[in-house]
Amino acid sequence: MSGHVYHEIYLHITWHTKDDSPLLIPSLEPRVHDVLRDRCHQTKGVYFHGINGTPTHIHLAVNI
């Protein structure tokens, strides 16, 4: 057995607004996406793949 081990964990994370209320209006959604994207880029070991969503939730794809 090899002494080298490699792992990758892919995550699909979703955030929902309380009671699925449509709070992520078009003027707010890009700002929220930017904050989450920037946080991923600033966090060591987190690799950002994509972000999208609807007025009630956000999808974030990363791997660690």
PDB file of C-alpha atoms in Angstrom:
ATOM      1  CA  MET A   1       0.000   0.000   0.000  1.00  0.00           C
ATOM      2  CA  SER A   2       1.294   3.454  -0.909  1.00  0.00           C
ATOM      3  CA  GLY A   3       2.388   5.880   1.812  1.00  0.00           C
ATOM      4  CA  HIS A   4       0.806   8.746  -0.146  1.00  0.00           C
ATOM      5  CA  VAL A   5      -2.852   9.408   0.467  1.00  0.00           C
ATOM      6  CA  TYR A   6      -4.878  12.048  -1.348  1.00  0.00           C
ATOM      7  CA  HIS A   7      -8.389  13.144  -0.434  1.00  0.00           C
ATOM      8  CA  GLU A   8     -10.745  15.673  -1.958  1.00  0.00           C
ATOM      9  CA  ILE A   9     -14.109  16.517  -0.463  1.00  0.00           C
ATOM     10  CA  TYR A  10     -16.640  18.324  -2.630  1.00  0.00           C
ATOM     11  CA  LEU A  11     -19.441  20.206  -0.922  1.00  0.00           C
ATOM     12  CA  HIS A  12     -22.719  21.562  -2.247  1.00  0.00           C
ATOM     13  CA  ILE A  13     -23.923  23.965   0.434  1.00  0.00           C
ATOM     14  CA  THR A  14     -27.317  25.662   0.458  1.00  0.00           C
ATOM     15  CA  TRP A  15     -28.528  28.528   2.617  1.00  0.00           C
ATOM     16  CA  HIS A  16     -32.242  29.204   2.883  1.00  0.00           C
ATOM     17  CA  THR A  17     -33.897  32.364   4.108  1.00  0.00           C
ATOM     18  CA  LYS A  18     -36.102  32.074   7.172  1.00  0.00           C
ATOM     19  CA  ASP A  19     -39.459  30.552   6.243  1.00  0.00           C
ATOM     20  CA  ASP A  20     -38.235  30.558   2.604  1.00  0.00           C
ATOM     21  CA  SER A  21     -39.143  34.226   2.358  1.00  0.00           C
ATOM     22  CA  PRO A  22     -38.002  35.852  -0.925  1.00  0.00           C
ATOM     23  CA  LEU A  23     -35.473  38.163   0.773  1.00  0.00           C
ATOM     24  CA  LEU A  24     -32.608  37.869  -1.709  1.00  0.00           C
ATOM     25  CA  ILE A  25     -33.887  40.570  -4.045  1.00  0.00           C
ATOM     26  CA  PRO A  26     -31.982  41.267  -7.295  1.00  0.00           C
ATOM     27  CA  SER A  27     -30.192  44.305  -5.843  1.00  0.00           C
ATOM     28  CA  LEU A  28     -28.970  42.324  -2.800  1.00  0.00           C
ATOM     29  CA  GLU A  29     -28.146  38.931  -4.302  1.00  0.00           C
ATOM     30  CA  PRO A  30     -24.867  39.939  -6.070  1.00  0.00           C
ATOM     31  CA  ARG A  31     -23.548  41.502  -2.852  1.00  0.00           C
ATOM     32  CA  VAL A  32     -24.288  38.330  -0.865  1.00  0.00           C
ATOM     33  CA  HIS A  33     -22.631  36.200  -3.566  1.00  0.00           C
ATOM     34  CA  ASP A  34     -19.550  38.459  -3.498  1.00  0.00           C
ATOM     35  CA  VAL A  35     -19.222  38.146   0.292  1.00  0.00           C
ATOM     36  CA  LEU A  36     -19.453  34.347   0.170  1.00  0.00           C
ATOM     37  CA  ARG A  37     -17.062  34.108  -2.810  1.00  0.00           C
ATOM     38  CA  ASP A  38     -14.524  36.373  -1.093  1.00  0.00           C
ATOM     39  CA  ARG A  39     -14.756  34.355   2.124  1.00  0.00           C
ATOM     40  CA  CYS A  40     -14.023  31.152   0.202  1.00  0.00           C
ATOM     41  CA  HIS A  41     -10.996  32.732  -1.494  1.00  0.00           C
ATOM     42  CA  GLN A  42      -9.667  33.977   1.864  1.00  0.00           C
ATOM     43  CA  THR A  43     -10.050  30.608   3.612  1.00  0.00           C
ATOM     44  CA  LYS A  44      -7.007  28.356   3.294  1.00  0.00           C
ATOM     45  CA  GLY A  45      -7.845  24.927   1.871  1.00  0.00           C
ATOM     46  CA  VAL A  46     -11.214  25.969   0.418  1.00  0.00           C
ATOM     47  CA  TYR A  47     -11.493  26.036  -3.374  1.00  0.00           C
ATOM     48  CA  PHE A  48     -14.446  27.909  -4.813  1.00  0.00           C
ATOM     49  CA  HIS A  49     -16.265  26.403  -7.832  1.00  0.00           C
ATOM     50  CA  GLY A  50     -19.494  28.350  -8.177  1.00  0.00           C
ATOM     51  CA  ILE A  51     -22.394  30.169  -6.608  1.00  0.00           C
ATOM     52  CA  ASN A  52     -25.975  30.814  -7.651  1.00  0.00           C
ATOM     53  CA  GLY A  53     -29.407  30.907  -6.150  1.00  0.00           C
ATOM     54  CA  THR A  54     -32.948  32.195  -6.067  1.00  0.00           C
ATOM     55  CA  PRO A  55     -34.732  34.805  -3.953  1.00  0.00           C
ATOM     56  CA  THR A  56     -35.159  32.161  -1.223  1.00  0.00           C
ATOM     57  CA  HIS A  57     -31.804  30.355  -1.154  1.00  0.00           C
ATOM     58  CA  ILE A  58     -28.170  30.247  -2.296  1.00  0.00           C
ATOM     59  CA  HIS A  59     -26.163  27.303  -3.657  1.00  0.00           C
ATOM     60  CA  LEU A  60     -22.394  27.227  -3.112  1.00  0.00           C
ATOM     61  CA  ALA A  61     -20.040  24.619  -4.628  1.00  0.00           C
ATOM     62  CA  VAL A  62     -16.581  24.216  -3.068  1.00  0.00           C
ATOM     63  CA  ASN A  63     -14.048  21.550  -2.333  1.00  0.00           C
ATOM     64  CA  ILE A  64     -11.702  21.216   0.628  1.00  0.00           C
TER      65      ILE A  64
END
